[in-house]
Amino acid sequence: MPVTTTHLNFRGSAREAMDFYRSVFGGHTVAVTYEDAGNVQDDSEADWAMWGQVVADNGFHVMAYDVPSAMPYEQGANPFLVSVRGEDAEEISALWWRLADGSNVLRPLEPSAWAPLYGMLTDRFGVTRVLDVASPHNS
């Protein structure tokens, strides 16, 4: 069964934000940098969070990443996206194709260096979503 999680967008402060939320809600932080994922576009952003999360036993869960400078970003303008993560590639693919109808596909659903399947789209209602199949590194 897929799980939805709020995925917050930052520009260079995702790790600081995740540490703050962990101090408030508890739990633990995991972060994968652009360098860790082999996806450095700008050397000054190598240690930015390409993906991160805070998970607490009390049910709190938030994901975050640093929007690279090659992409538009205005603090507060698009502060989040919705992550839909599942364990079953067929289920995630079926959800993707239903959501993709009338959507703007930002990144096609396909294998990536960090997930067996990963894609990003903005649906016809303007909600940006990431759909992916959990890997041992991002679950």
PDB file of C-alpha atoms in Angstrom:
ATOM      1  CA  MET A   1       0.000   0.000   0.000  1.00  0.00           C
ATOM      2  CA  PRO A   2       1.540   3.359  -1.018  1.00  0.00           C
ATOM      3  CA  VAL A   3       2.166   5.957   1.663  1.00  0.00           C
ATOM      4  CA  THR A   4       1.940   9.728   1.117  1.00  0.00           C
ATOM      5  CA  THR A   5       4.336  12.084   2.859  1.00  0.00           C
ATOM      6  CA  THR A   6       4.795  15.838   2.724  1.00  0.00           C
ATOM      7  CA  HIS A   7       8.045  16.592   0.909  1.00  0.00           C
ATOM      8  CA  LEU A   8       9.407  20.074   1.686  1.00  0.00           C
ATOM      9  CA  ASN A   9      11.454  22.137  -0.772  1.00  0.00           C
ATOM     10  CA  PHE A  10      14.393  24.328   0.263  1.00  0.00           C
ATOM     11  CA  ARG A  11      17.397  25.990  -1.350  1.00  0.00           C
ATOM     12  CA  GLY A  12      20.476  25.018   0.632  1.00  0.00           C
ATOM     13  CA  SER A  13      18.815  24.725   4.050  1.00  0.00           C
ATOM     14  CA  ALA A  14      17.082  21.311   3.936  1.00  0.00           C
ATOM     15  CA  ARG A  15      19.496  19.706   6.391  1.00  0.00           C
ATOM     16  CA  GLU A  16      19.111  22.605   8.844  1.00  0.00           C
ATOM     17  CA  ALA A  17      15.317  22.372   8.548  1.00  0.00           C
ATOM     18  CA  MET A  18      15.323  18.597   9.085  1.00  0.00           C
ATOM     19  CA  ASP A  19      17.552  18.980  12.155  1.00  0.00           C
ATOM     20  CA  PHE A  20      15.141  21.591  13.513  1.00  0.00           C
ATOM     21  CA  TYR A  21      12.071  19.401  12.918  1.00  0.00           C
ATOM     22  CA  ARG A  22      13.863  16.455  14.557  1.00  0.00           C
ATOM     23  CA  SER A  23      14.591  18.645  17.611  1.00  0.00           C
ATOM     24  CA  VAL A  24      10.891  19.508  17.826  1.00  0.00           C
ATOM     25  CA  PHE A  25       9.241  16.160  16.996  1.00  0.00           C
ATOM     26  CA  GLY A  26      12.014  13.668  17.829  1.00  0.00           C
ATOM     27  CA  GLY A  27      13.069  10.779  15.672  1.00  0.00           C
ATOM     28  CA  HIS A  28      16.035  10.415  13.372  1.00  0.00           C
ATOM     29  CA  THR A  29      17.277  12.132  10.237  1.00  0.00           C
ATOM     30  CA  VAL A  30      18.588  10.525   7.071  1.00  0.00           C
ATOM     31  CA  ALA A  31      20.018  12.637   4.253  1.00  0.00           C
ATOM     32  CA  VAL A  32      21.500  11.762   0.868  1.00  0.00           C
ATOM     33  CA  THR A  33      23.516  14.553  -0.718  1.00  0.00           C
ATOM     34  CA  TYR A  34      23.796  15.248  -4.431  1.00  0.00           C
ATOM     35  CA  GLU A  35      27.379  13.986  -4.154  1.00  0.00           C
ATOM     36  CA  ASP A  36      26.241  10.759  -2.433  1.00  0.00           C
ATOM     37  CA  ALA A  37      23.822  10.119  -5.314  1.00  0.00           C
ATOM     38  CA  GLY A  38      26.367  10.979  -8.012  1.00  0.00           C
ATOM     39  CA  ASN A  39      24.130  13.792  -9.263  1.00  0.00           C
ATOM     40  CA  VAL A  40      26.204  16.948  -8.691  1.00  0.00           C
ATOM     41  CA  GLN A  41      25.217  19.670 -11.165  1.00  0.00           C
ATOM     42  CA  ASP A  42      27.013  22.517  -9.363  1.00  0.00           C
ATOM     43  CA  ASP A  43      30.059  21.823  -7.168  1.00  0.00           C
ATOM     44  CA  SER A  44      28.903  24.378  -4.578  1.00  0.00           C
ATOM     45  CA  GLU A  45      25.740  22.293  -4.062  1.00  0.00           C
ATOM     46  CA  ALA A  46      27.421  18.868  -3.719  1.00  0.00           C
ATOM     47  CA  ASP A  47      26.641  18.607   0.010  1.00  0.00           C
ATOM     48  CA  TRP A  48      23.030  19.793  -0.326  1.00  0.00           C
ATOM     49  CA  ALA A  49      20.299  17.275   0.412  1.00  0.00           C
ATOM     50  CA  MET A  50      19.005  15.603  -2.720  1.00  0.00           C
ATOM     51  CA  TRP A  51      16.719  13.586  -0.480  1.00  0.00           C
ATOM     52  CA  GLY A  52      16.220  13.509   3.244  1.00  0.00           C
ATOM     53  CA  GLN A  53      13.679  12.614   5.863  1.00  0.00           C
ATOM     54  CA  VAL A  54      12.856  12.830   9.537  1.00  0.00           C
ATOM     55  CA  VAL A  55      10.932   9.886  10.981  1.00  0.00           C
ATOM     56  CA  ALA A  56       9.781   9.651  14.594  1.00  0.00           C
ATOM     57  CA  ASP A  57       8.141   6.837  16.547  1.00  0.00           C
ATOM     58  CA  ASN A  58       5.229   9.187  17.319  1.00  0.00           C
ATOM     59  CA  GLY A  59       4.171   9.094  13.637  1.00  0.00           C
ATOM     60  CA  PHE A  60       5.846  12.305  12.492  1.00  0.00           C
ATOM     61  CA  HIS A  61       7.367  11.928   9.020  1.00  0.00           C
ATOM     62  CA  VAL A  62       8.558  14.629   6.652  1.00  0.00           C
ATOM     63  CA  MET A  63      10.841  14.524   3.627  1.00  0.00           C
ATOM     64  CA  ALA A  64      12.961  17.395   2.326  1.00  0.00           C
ATOM     65  CA  TYR A  65      15.375  18.361  -0.393  1.00  0.00           C
ATOM     66  CA  ASP A  66      17.368  21.294  -1.674  1.00  0.00           C
ATOM     67  CA  VAL A  67      16.140  22.506  -5.058  1.00  0.00           C
ATOM     68  CA  PRO A  68      19.253  22.886  -7.217  1.00  0.00           C
ATOM     69  CA  SER A  69      20.047  26.343  -8.580  1.00  0.00           C
ATOM     70  CA  ALA A  70      19.413  25.101 -12.142  1.00  0.00           C
ATOM     71  CA  MET A  71      15.695  24.867 -11.230  1.00  0.00           C
ATOM     72  CA  PRO A  72      13.418  27.790 -10.379  1.00  0.00           C
ATOM     73  CA  TYR A  73      12.841  28.328  -6.675  1.00  0.00           C
ATOM     74  CA  GLU A  74      11.214  31.081  -4.660  1.00  0.00           C
ATOM     75  CA  GLN A  75      11.008  30.478  -0.922  1.00  0.00           C
ATOM     76  CA  GLY A  76       7.398  29.923   0.053  1.00  0.00           C
ATOM     77  CA  ALA A  77       6.093  29.899  -3.548  1.00  0.00           C
ATOM     78  CA  ASN A  78       6.198  26.093  -3.973  1.00  0.00           C
ATOM     79  CA  PRO A  79       7.183  24.974  -0.492  1.00  0.00           C
ATOM     80  CA  PHE A  80       6.238  21.312  -0.839  1.00  0.00           C
ATOM     81  CA  LEU A  81       5.352  18.398  -3.035  1.00  0.00           C
ATOM     82  CA  VAL A  82       3.624  15.140  -2.173  1.00  0.00           C
ATOM     83  CA  SER A  83       5.639  11.926  -2.103  1.00  0.00           C
ATOM     84  CA  VAL A  84       3.799   8.711  -2.958  1.00  0.00           C
ATOM     85  CA  ARG A  85       6.041   5.774  -2.094  1.00  0.00           C
ATOM     86  CA  GLY A  86       5.281   2.087  -2.305  1.00  0.00           C
ATOM     87  CA  GLU A  87       6.968  -1.285  -2.312  1.00  0.00           C
ATOM     88  CA  ASP A  88       5.268  -2.664  -5.442  1.00  0.00           C
ATOM     89  CA  ALA A  89       6.437  -1.424  -8.865  1.00  0.00           C
ATOM     90  CA  GLU A  90       3.198  -2.492 -10.575  1.00  0.00           C
ATOM     91  CA  GLU A  91       1.070  -0.577  -8.071  1.00  0.00           C
ATOM     92  CA  ILE A  92       3.194   2.581  -8.318  1.00  0.00           C
ATOM     93  CA  SER A  93       3.192   2.335 -12.132  1.00  0.00           C
ATOM     94  CA  ALA A  94      -0.603   2.028 -12.201  1.00  0.00           C
ATOM     95  CA  LEU A  95      -0.976   5.070  -9.940  1.00  0.00           C
ATOM     96  CA  TRP A  96       1.498   6.983 -12.115  1.00  0.00           C
ATOM     97  CA  TRP A  97      -0.427   6.348 -15.329  1.00  0.00           C
ATOM     98  CA  ARG A  98      -3.734   7.368 -13.747  1.00  0.00           C
ATOM     99  CA  LEU A  99      -2.203  10.578 -12.341  1.00  0.00           C
ATOM    100  CA  ALA A 100      -0.322  11.331 -15.578  1.00  0.00           C
ATOM    101  CA  ASP A 101      -3.559  11.888 -17.521  1.00  0.00           C
ATOM    102  CA  GLY A 102      -3.648  15.658 -18.070  1.00  0.00           C
ATOM    103  CA  SER A 103      -0.463  16.177 -16.043  1.00  0.00           C
ATOM    104  CA  ASN A 104       2.832  17.894 -16.782  1.00  0.00           C
ATOM    105  CA  VAL A 105       5.480  15.163 -16.491  1.00  0.00           C
ATOM    106  CA  LEU A 106       8.616  16.717 -14.990  1.00  0.00           C
ATOM    107  CA  ARG A 107      10.589  13.466 -14.864  1.00  0.00           C
ATOM    108  CA  PRO A 108       9.291  10.239 -16.408  1.00  0.00           C
ATOM    109  CA  LEU A 109       8.705   7.218 -14.189  1.00  0.00           C
ATOM    110  CA  GLU A 110      11.817   5.124 -14.706  1.00  0.00           C
ATOM    111  CA  PRO A 111      14.672   3.531 -12.782  1.00  0.00           C
ATOM    112  CA  SER A 112      17.061   5.973 -11.105  1.00  0.00           C
ATOM    113  CA  ALA A 113      20.320   5.745  -9.202  1.00  0.00           C
ATOM    114  CA  TRP A 114      18.392   6.006  -5.921  1.00  0.00           C
ATOM    115  CA  ALA A 115      15.166   4.060  -6.563  1.00  0.00           C
ATOM    116  CA  PRO A 116      13.958   1.133  -8.680  1.00  0.00           C
ATOM    117  CA  LEU A 117      11.332   3.534 -10.114  1.00  0.00           C
ATOM    118  CA  TYR A 118      11.125   7.309  -9.692  1.00  0.00           C
ATOM    119  CA  GLY A 119       9.090   9.983 -11.443  1.00  0.00           C
ATOM    120  CA  MET A 120       7.800  13.511 -10.866  1.00  0.00           C
ATOM    121  CA  LEU A 121       4.744  15.223 -12.289  1.00  0.00           C
ATOM    122  CA  THR A 122       2.442  18.152 -11.660  1.00  0.00           C
ATOM    123  CA  ASP A 123      -1.116  16.902 -11.861  1.00  0.00           C
ATOM    124  CA  ARG A 124      -3.963  18.716 -13.574  1.00  0.00           C
ATOM    125  CA  PHE A 125      -4.823  20.452 -10.287  1.00  0.00           C
ATOM    126  CA  GLY A 126      -1.320  21.919  -9.871  1.00  0.00           C
ATOM    127  CA  VAL A 127      -0.087  19.494  -7.190  1.00  0.00           C
ATOM    128  CA  THR A 128       3.470  18.295  -7.775  1.00  0.00           C
ATOM    129  CA  ARG A 129       4.038  14.691  -6.814  1.00  0.00           C
ATOM    130  CA  VAL A 130       6.973  12.316  -6.700  1.00  0.00           C
ATOM    131  CA  LEU A 131       6.099   8.656  -7.115  1.00  0.00           C
ATOM    132  CA  ASP A 132       8.712   6.040  -6.350  1.00  0.00           C
ATOM    133  CA  VAL A 133       9.342   2.485  -5.316  1.00  0.00           C
ATOM    134  CA  ALA A 134      11.189   2.275  -2.022  1.00  0.00           C
ATOM    135  CA  SER A 135      14.730   1.009  -2.079  1.00  0.00           C
ATOM    136  CA  PRO A 136      16.735  -0.041   0.991  1.00  0.00           C
ATOM    137  CA  HIS A 137      18.291   3.468   1.012  1.00  0.00           C
ATOM    138  CA  ASN A 138      15.067   5.500   0.969  1.00  0.00           C
ATOM    139  CA  SER A 139      12.533   3.544   2.996  1.00  0.00           C
TER     140      SER A 139
END
